[in-house]
mmCIF file of C-alpha atoms and ligand atoms in Angstrom:
data_model
loop_
_atom_site.group_PDB
_atom_site.id
_atom_site.type_symbol
_atom_site.label_atom_id
_atom_site.label_comp_id
_atom_site.label_asym_id
_atom_site.label_seq_id
_atom_site.Cartn_x
_atom_site.Cartn_y
_atom_site.Cartn_z
ATOM 1 C CA UNK S 1 -5.160 1.536 -1.009
ATOM 2 C CA UNK S 2 -4.875 4.578 -3.328
ATOM 3 C CA UNK S 3 -4.878 3.661 -7.008
ATOM 4 C CA UNK S 4 -3.917 6.135 -9.742
ATOM 5 C CA UNK S 5 -4.481 5.460 -13.444
ATOM 6 C CA UNK S 6 -2.316 7.188 -16.059
ATOM 7 C CA UNK S 7 -3.159 7.212 -19.751
ATOM 8 C CA UNK S 8 -1.358 9.057 -22.497
ATOM 9 C CA UNK S 9 -0.708 9.484 -26.211
ATOM 10 C CA UNK S 10 -4.297 9.094 -27.371
ATOM 11 C CA UNK S 11 -3.410 10.770 -30.671
ATOM 12 C CA UNK S 12 -6.877 11.560 -31.987
ATOM 13 C CA UNK S 13 -8.144 7.979 -31.687
ATOM 14 C CA UNK S 14 -11.594 7.982 -30.034
ATOM 15 C CA UNK S 15 -12.339 4.234 -30.459
ATOM 16 C CA UNK S 16 -9.133 3.436 -28.519
ATOM 17 C CA UNK S 17 -9.943 6.061 -25.854
ATOM 18 C CA UNK S 18 -13.503 4.733 -25.474
ATOM 19 C CA UNK S 19 -12.172 1.221 -24.857
ATOM 20 C CA UNK S 20 -9.871 2.548 -22.118
ATOM 21 C CA UNK S 21 -12.729 4.564 -20.576
ATOM 22 C CA UNK S 22 -14.795 1.368 -20.373
ATOM 23 C CA UNK S 23 -11.925 -0.483 -18.733
ATOM 24 C CA UNK S 24 -11.457 2.400 -16.275
ATOM 25 C CA UNK S 25 -15.148 2.201 -15.361
ATOM 26 C CA UNK S 26 -14.505 -1.410 -14.258
ATOM 27 C CA UNK S 27 -11.180 -0.639 -12.572
ATOM 28 C CA UNK S 28 -12.490 2.387 -10.655
ATOM 29 C CA UNK S 29 -9.150 4.050 -9.770
ATOM 30 C CA UNK S 30 -9.183 6.907 -7.238
ATOM 31 C CA UNK S 31 -7.594 9.396 -9.615
ATOM 32 C CA UNK S 32 -6.898 9.551 -13.350
ATOM 33 C CA UNK S 33 -4.075 11.533 -14.964
ATOM 34 C CA UNK S 34 -3.467 12.158 -18.671
ATOM 35 C CA UNK S 35 0.090 12.432 -20.002
ATOM 36 C CA UNK S 36 -0.365 14.541 -23.151
ATOM 37 C CA UNK S 37 -0.363 13.910 -26.919
ATOM 38 C CA UNK S 38 -4.170 13.970 -26.967
ATOM 39 C CA UNK S 39 -3.856 15.369 -30.471
ATOM 40 C CA UNK S 40 -1.628 14.825 -33.502
ATOM 41 C CA UNK S 41 -0.909 11.626 -35.439
ATOM 42 C CA UNK S 42 -4.644 10.929 -35.781
ATOM 43 C CA UNK S 43 -7.880 12.442 -37.109
ATOM 44 C CA UNK S 44 -9.997 13.003 -33.967
ATOM 45 C CA UNK S 45 -7.949 15.499 -31.966
ATOM 46 C CA UNK S 46 -10.885 17.778 -31.233
ATOM 47 C CA UNK S 47 -13.135 14.927 -30.087
ATOM 48 C CA UNK S 48 -10.414 13.595 -27.766
ATOM 49 C CA UNK S 49 -9.746 17.047 -26.282
ATOM 50 C CA UNK S 50 -13.470 17.602 -25.680
ATOM 51 C CA UNK S 51 -13.841 14.208 -24.027
ATOM 52 C CA UNK S 52 -10.842 14.627 -21.682
ATOM 53 C CA UNK S 53 -11.761 18.207 -20.892
ATOM 54 C CA UNK S 54 -15.309 17.155 -20.011
ATOM 55 C CA UNK S 55 -14.014 14.441 -17.673
ATOM 56 C CA UNK S 56 -11.965 17.056 -15.798
ATOM 57 C CA UNK S 57 -8.926 14.823 -15.339
ATOM 58 C CA UNK S 58 -5.567 16.448 -14.613
ATOM 59 C CA UNK S 59 -3.772 16.610 -17.959
ATOM 60 C CA UNK S 60 -0.309 17.696 -19.077
ATOM 61 C CA UNK S 61 0.951 18.909 -22.440
ATOM 62 C CA UNK S 62 2.771 16.649 -24.910
ATOM 63 C CA UNK S 63 5.010 17.669 -27.777
ATOM 64 C CA UNK S 64 2.114 17.159 -30.220
ATOM 65 C CA UNK S 65 0.055 19.793 -28.420
ATOM 66 C CA UNK S 66 3.019 22.172 -28.846
ATOM 67 C CA UNK S 67 3.445 21.113 -32.467
ATOM 68 C CA UNK S 68 -0.178 21.668 -33.545
ATOM 69 C CA UNK S 69 -0.328 24.944 -31.586
ATOM 70 C CA UNK S 70 2.660 26.135 -33.647
ATOM 71 C CA UNK S 71 0.732 25.341 -36.840
ATOM 72 C CA UNK S 72 -2.360 27.019 -35.473
ATOM 73 C CA UNK S 73 -0.388 30.179 -34.690
ATOM 74 C CA UNK S 74 1.472 29.885 -38.049
ATOM 75 C CA UNK S 75 4.661 29.869 -36.021
ATOM 76 C CA UNK S 76 6.392 27.379 -38.366
ATOM 77 C CA UNK S 77 8.719 27.697 -41.363
ATOM 78 C CA UNK S 78 6.845 29.207 -44.321
ATOM 79 C CA UNK S 79 7.016 26.083 -46.512
ATOM 80 C CA UNK S 80 5.317 23.951 -43.807
ATOM 81 C CA UNK S 81 2.207 26.022 -44.525
ATOM 82 C CA UNK S 82 2.144 24.818 -48.173
ATOM 83 C CA UNK S 83 4.245 21.679 -48.745
ATOM 84 C CA UNK S 84 2.364 18.354 -49.090
ATOM 85 C CA UNK S 85 4.708 16.808 -46.516
ATOM 86 C CA UNK S 86 2.979 18.855 -43.784
ATOM 87 C CA UNK S 87 -0.607 18.601 -45.056
ATOM 88 C CA UNK S 88 -1.596 16.159 -42.283
ATOM 89 C CA UNK S 89 -0.335 18.554 -39.600
ATOM 90 C CA UNK S 90 -2.219 21.446 -41.192
ATOM 91 C CA UNK S 91 -5.354 19.262 -41.333
ATOM 92 C CA UNK S 92 -5.076 18.257 -37.664
ATOM 93 C CA UNK S 93 -4.374 21.837 -36.530
ATOM 94 C CA UNK S 94 -7.358 23.148 -38.508
ATOM 95 C CA UNK S 95 -9.624 20.417 -37.118
ATOM 96 C CA UNK S 96 -9.257 21.772 -33.566
ATOM 97 C CA UNK S 97 -11.910 24.187 -32.338
ATOM 98 C CA UNK S 98 -10.872 27.457 -30.708
ATOM 99 C CA UNK S 99 -11.933 26.069 -27.283
ATOM 100 C CA UNK S 100 -9.689 23.037 -27.871
ATOM 101 C CA UNK S 101 -6.772 25.344 -28.682
ATOM 102 C CA UNK S 102 -7.348 27.395 -25.513
ATOM 103 C CA UNK S 103 -7.485 24.193 -23.440
ATOM 104 C CA UNK S 104 -4.309 22.567 -24.780
ATOM 105 C CA UNK S 105 -2.423 25.874 -24.738
ATOM 106 C CA UNK S 106 -2.973 26.167 -20.968
ATOM 107 C CA UNK S 107 -1.852 22.628 -20.056
ATOM 108 C CA UNK S 108 1.153 22.355 -17.704
ATOM 109 C CA UNK S 109 4.448 20.638 -18.553
ATOM 110 C CA UNK S 110 4.196 18.124 -15.686
ATOM 111 C CA UNK S 111 2.125 17.267 -12.627
ATOM 112 C CA UNK S 112 2.045 15.184 -9.469
ATOM 113 C CA UNK S 113 -0.819 13.054 -8.230
ATOM 114 C CA UNK S 114 -3.204 14.902 -5.923
ATOM 115 C CA UNK S 115 -3.799 11.766 -3.822
ATOM 116 C CA UNK S 116 -0.356 10.160 -4.057
ATOM 117 C CA UNK S 117 2.246 12.955 -4.173
ATOM 118 C CA UNK S 118 5.110 10.482 -4.752
ATOM 119 C CA UNK S 119 4.034 10.117 -8.368
ATOM 120 C CA UNK S 120 5.461 12.620 -10.869
ATOM 121 C CA UNK S 121 4.032 12.608 -14.400
ATOM 122 C CA UNK S 122 5.925 14.059 -17.373
ATOM 123 C CA UNK S 123 5.277 13.517 -21.083
ATOM 124 C CA UNK S 124 8.824 12.668 -22.240
ATOM 125 C CA UNK S 125 11.434 13.261 -19.529
ATOM 126 C CA UNK S 126 11.575 15.731 -16.605
ATOM 127 C CA UNK S 127 13.441 18.199 -18.819
ATOM 128 C CA UNK S 128 11.774 17.864 -22.226
ATOM 129 C CA UNK S 129 8.519 16.668 -23.776
ATOM 130 C CA UNK S 130 10.433 15.732 -26.938
ATOM 131 C CA UNK S 131 12.993 13.471 -25.308
ATOM 132 C CA UNK S 132 11.965 9.844 -24.826
ATOM 133 C CA UNK S 133 12.385 7.016 -22.342
ATOM 134 C CA UNK S 134 12.138 3.518 -23.802
ATOM 135 C CA UNK S 135 13.526 -0.011 -23.494
ATOM 136 C CA UNK S 136 16.823 1.292 -24.916
ATOM 137 C CA UNK S 137 17.306 3.816 -22.052
ATOM 138 C CA UNK S 138 20.316 2.916 -19.913
ATOM 139 C CA UNK S 139 20.089 2.544 -16.156
ATOM 140 C CA UNK S 140 22.399 5.533 -15.673
ATOM 141 C CA UNK S 141 20.177 7.707 -17.899
ATOM 142 C CA UNK S 142 17.081 6.643 -15.949
ATOM 143 C CA UNK S 143 18.931 7.431 -12.715
ATOM 144 C CA UNK S 144 19.688 10.919 -14.052
ATOM 145 C CA UNK S 145 16.005 11.497 -14.765
ATOM 146 C CA UNK S 146 15.017 10.311 -11.274
ATOM 147 C CA UNK S 147 17.582 12.740 -9.849
ATOM 148 C CA UNK S 148 15.833 15.579 -11.735
ATOM 149 C CA UNK S 149 12.621 15.133 -9.701
ATOM 150 C CA UNK S 150 11.778 15.044 -5.988
ATOM 151 C CA UNK S 151 9.367 12.100 -6.220
ATOM 152 C CA UNK S 152 10.345 8.391 -6.087
ATOM 153 C CA UNK S 153 8.084 7.393 -9.018
ATOM 154 C CA UNK S 154 8.632 8.892 -12.484
ATOM 155 C CA UNK S 155 5.806 8.202 -14.936
ATOM 156 C CA UNK S 156 6.212 9.103 -18.603
ATOM 157 C CA UNK S 157 4.983 8.243 -22.111
ATOM 158 C CA UNK S 158 5.892 9.780 -25.535
ATOM 159 C CA UNK S 159 7.831 6.836 -27.016
ATOM 160 C CA UNK S 160 4.674 4.681 -27.253
ATOM 161 C CA UNK S 161 6.617 1.811 -25.672
ATOM 162 C CA UNK S 162 5.611 0.584 -22.206
ATOM 163 C CA UNK S 163 8.410 0.087 -19.705
ATOM 164 C CA UNK S 164 8.810 -0.564 -15.956
ATOM 165 C CA UNK S 165 12.229 -0.328 -14.284
ATOM 166 C CA UNK S 166 13.067 -0.494 -10.595
ATOM 167 C CA UNK S 167 16.263 1.345 -9.626
ATOM 168 C CA UNK S 168 17.859 1.874 -6.236
ATOM 169 C CA UNK S 169 16.849 5.546 -6.404
ATOM 170 C CA UNK S 170 13.248 5.012 -7.554
ATOM 171 C CA UNK S 171 10.899 3.637 -10.172
ATOM 172 C CA UNK S 172 10.472 4.636 -13.814
ATOM 173 C CA UNK S 173 7.355 3.627 -15.744
ATOM 174 C CA UNK S 174 6.366 4.402 -19.316
ATOM 175 C CA UNK S 175 2.620 3.846 -19.691
ATOM 176 C CA UNK S 176 2.773 3.346 -23.485
ATOM 177 C CA UNK S 177 0.130 4.766 -25.809
ATOM 178 C CA UNK S 178 -3.666 4.561 -25.949
ATOM 179 C CA UNK S 179 -4.040 5.393 -29.636
ATOM 180 C CA UNK S 180 -0.832 4.384 -31.399
ATOM 181 C CA UNK S 181 1.404 1.822 -29.635
ATOM 182 C CA UNK S 182 4.821 1.129 -31.143
ATOM 183 C CA UNK S 183 5.634 -2.191 -29.463
ATOM 184 C CA UNK S 184 3.817 -4.379 -32.026
ATOM 185 C CA UNK S 185 0.844 -4.765 -29.651
ATOM 186 C CA UNK S 186 -2.211 -3.070 -31.188
ATOM 187 C CA UNK S 187 -4.206 -2.867 -27.983
ATOM 188 C CA UNK S 188 -4.757 0.475 -26.209
ATOM 189 C CA UNK S 189 -2.252 0.769 -23.346
ATOM 190 C CA UNK S 190 -2.342 2.497 -19.995
ATOM 191 C CA UNK S 191 -1.246 1.742 -16.414
ATOM 192 C CA UNK S 192 -2.572 1.664 -12.865
ATOM 193 C CA UNK S 193 -0.346 2.513 -9.894
ATOM 194 C CA UNK S 194 -1.036 1.413 -6.343
ATOM 195 C CA UNK S 195 0.577 3.574 -3.702
ATOM 196 C CA UNK S 196 2.679 1.590 -1.187
ATOM 197 C CA UNK S 197 1.345 1.335 2.348
ATOM 198 C CA UNK S 198 4.664 2.579 3.773
ATOM 199 C CA UNK S 199 7.251 5.023 2.405
ATOM 200 C CA UNK S 200 10.211 3.233 0.829
ATOM 201 C CA UNK S 201 8.166 0.245 -0.334
ATOM 202 C CA UNK S 202 7.785 -0.214 -4.094
ATOM 203 C CA UNK S 203 4.674 0.937 -5.939
ATOM 204 C CA UNK S 204 2.572 -1.792 -7.482
ATOM 205 C CA UNK S 205 2.361 -1.168 -11.204
ATOM 206 C CA UNK S 206 -0.119 -2.832 -13.518
ATOM 207 C CA UNK S 207 0.319 -2.288 -17.263
ATOM 208 C CA UNK S 208 -3.062 -2.759 -18.917
ATOM 209 C CA UNK S 209 -3.854 -3.515 -22.567
ATOM 210 C CA UNK S 210 -7.382 -3.114 -23.923
ATOM 211 C CA UNK S 211 -8.703 -4.435 -27.218
ATOM 212 C CA UNK S 212 -10.611 -1.942 -29.331
ATOM 213 C CA UNK S 213 -12.301 -1.661 -32.689
ATOM 214 C CA UNK S 214 -9.427 -0.813 -35.033
ATOM 215 C CA UNK S 215 -11.690 -1.011 -38.075
ATOM 216 C CA UNK S 216 -13.639 1.918 -36.570
ATOM 217 C CA UNK S 217 -10.599 4.211 -36.474
ATOM 218 C CA UNK S 218 -9.601 3.104 -39.981
ATOM 219 C CA UNK S 219 -13.096 4.077 -41.183
ATOM 220 C CA UNK S 220 -12.748 7.467 -39.453
ATOM 221 C CA UNK S 221 -9.405 7.991 -41.231
ATOM 222 C CA UNK S 222 -11.237 7.545 -44.544
ATOM 223 C CA UNK S 223 -14.597 9.191 -43.797
ATOM 224 C CA UNK S 224 -13.156 12.311 -42.126
ATOM 225 C CA UNK S 225 -11.122 13.112 -45.237
ATOM 226 C CA UNK S 226 -7.866 12.798 -43.258
ATOM 227 C CA UNK S 227 -6.497 9.897 -45.289
ATOM 228 C CA UNK S 228 -6.795 11.749 -48.608
ATOM 229 C CA UNK S 229 -6.305 15.351 -47.499
ATOM 230 C CA UNK S 230 -3.498 14.458 -45.072
ATOM 231 C CA UNK S 231 -1.365 13.162 -47.947
ATOM 232 C CA UNK S 232 1.600 10.871 -47.473
ATOM 233 C CA UNK S 233 1.803 11.537 -43.714
ATOM 234 C CA UNK S 234 -1.785 10.412 -43.057
ATOM 235 C CA UNK S 235 -1.140 7.323 -45.185
ATOM 236 C CA UNK S 236 1.965 6.500 -43.125
ATOM 237 C CA UNK S 237 0.051 6.993 -39.875
ATOM 238 C CA UNK S 238 -2.581 4.500 -41.079
ATOM 239 C CA UNK S 239 0.250 2.051 -41.809
ATOM 240 C CA UNK S 240 1.606 2.626 -38.277
ATOM 241 C CA UNK S 241 -1.822 1.677 -36.905
ATOM 242 C CA UNK S 242 -1.603 -1.597 -38.863
ATOM 243 C CA UNK S 243 1.900 -2.476 -37.704
ATOM 244 C CA UNK S 244 1.819 -0.941 -34.191
ATOM 245 C CA UNK S 245 5.362 0.175 -35.016
ATOM 246 C CA UNK S 246 7.030 3.400 -36.220
ATOM 247 C CA UNK S 247 6.849 3.974 -39.969
ATOM 248 C CA UNK S 248 6.414 7.748 -40.478
ATOM 249 C CA UNK S 249 9.769 8.966 -39.148
ATOM 250 C CA UNK S 250 11.780 6.006 -40.582
ATOM 251 C CA UNK S 251 10.225 6.658 -44.030
ATOM 252 C CA UNK S 252 10.918 10.403 -43.950
ATOM 253 C CA UNK S 253 14.520 9.834 -42.836
ATOM 254 C CA UNK S 254 14.977 7.084 -45.455
ATOM 255 C CA UNK S 255 13.662 9.362 -48.239
ATOM 256 C CA UNK S 256 16.050 12.125 -47.152
ATOM 257 C CA UNK S 257 19.017 9.734 -47.060
ATOM 258 C CA UNK S 258 18.123 8.267 -50.470
ATOM 259 C CA UNK S 259 17.543 11.714 -51.956
ATOM 260 C CA UNK S 260 14.013 10.798 -53.119
ATOM 261 C CA UNK S 261 10.711 12.634 -52.616
ATOM 262 C CA UNK S 262 8.692 11.267 -49.647
ATOM 263 C CA UNK S 263 5.838 10.182 -51.938
ATOM 264 C CA UNK S 264 3.612 7.047 -52.021
ATOM 265 C CA UNK S 265 5.525 5.729 -55.066
ATOM 266 C CA UNK S 266 8.618 5.306 -52.877
ATOM 267 C CA UNK S 267 6.863 3.119 -50.286
ATOM 268 C CA UNK S 268 7.509 -0.277 -51.945
ATOM 269 C CA UNK S 269 11.214 0.408 -52.136
ATOM 270 C CA UNK S 270 11.236 1.675 -48.544
ATOM 271 C CA UNK S 271 9.687 -1.553 -47.263
ATOM 272 C CA UNK S 272 12.468 -3.510 -48.978
ATOM 273 C CA UNK S 273 14.894 -1.666 -46.662
ATOM 274 C CA UNK S 274 12.811 -1.414 -43.507
ATOM 275 C CA UNK S 275 10.979 -4.035 -41.487
ATOM 276 C CA UNK S 276 8.429 -2.423 -39.080
ATOM 277 C CA UNK S 277 9.370 -3.402 -35.550
ATOM 278 C CA UNK S 278 13.104 -3.633 -36.267
ATOM 279 C CA UNK S 279 15.427 -1.687 -33.972
ATOM 280 C CA UNK S 280 15.586 1.913 -35.134
ATOM 281 C CA UNK S 281 19.131 2.693 -33.923
ATOM 282 C CA UNK S 282 20.913 0.437 -36.473
ATOM 283 C CA UNK S 283 18.467 1.528 -39.227
ATOM 284 C CA UNK S 284 19.225 5.221 -38.651
ATOM 285 C CA UNK S 285 22.980 4.420 -38.524
ATOM 286 C CA UNK S 286 22.701 2.783 -41.955
ATOM 287 C CA UNK S 287 20.888 5.880 -43.244
ATOM 288 C CA UNK S 288 23.598 8.172 -41.858
ATOM 289 C CA UNK S 289 26.241 6.120 -43.680
ATOM 290 C CA UNK S 290 24.165 6.366 -46.872
ATOM 291 C CA UNK S 291 23.775 10.120 -46.492
ATOM 292 C CA UNK S 292 27.515 10.631 -46.066
ATOM 293 C CA UNK S 293 27.985 8.971 -49.501
ATOM 294 C CA UNK S 294 25.469 11.253 -51.261
HETATM 295 FE FE1 FE2 N 1 2.959 10.442 -28.741
HETATM 296 FE FE1 FE2 N 2 4.997 12.744 -27.645
#
């Protein structure tokens, strides 16, 4: 039986990646694929890229590879190169070695499994690495995405929320995130797929969660300089690690809607309005209403 492991969204978190590598050594899948976002949203982008590159696993490009490459090539609005709001992105882009940049620049948008060609891996959706599939995605939307590919199994990541849906036209699986899950489960997430014996039968999907040393990545945040030099963004990313829920984007959007600077002093007030783990749709709707009153 052919077994394919897919891991994604490591986000510069080597302790989480190491825990998954240990689990993979026990699981011994036939092939391993990596779904992008090796870098960004964490301090060890270069170390993660070097590790994955050394392992030689087929890897695709996430939106955070694109994002840090834009910083690296200074292909961003001028103020992003100076404003404190983007200091974490500048830090993470500068931390990459030139070999790392060459490697992530050359990654493809999507791939299929070499051993099980019915599996198509994309980072976000078949048409964009910035668009996400999550528990909120409707059946008709998932059907549209399946119609955009030739394979019966669509595997994705990006939203940091694991998901497994069986539709008449195929299967959609989000493997979650190794380094920064957003479903309130701190453990490193990935998935193993077992190819069906006969065409038309469903794939067996096993979502795996692996405990890792979170104190180690918190220490690396501090000791690497990322926490201080990365400003408010690095601080928010550390808070996301604690909650295993989105905080960075909700805070930035909240600050914009309230007309306040996205600074540490605003955090207490923000957490009076926002409970990590709450549904983001209604929160963003409230912010839009607030903004229309400004
Ligand atoms: Fe991600
Ligand atoms: Fe992503």
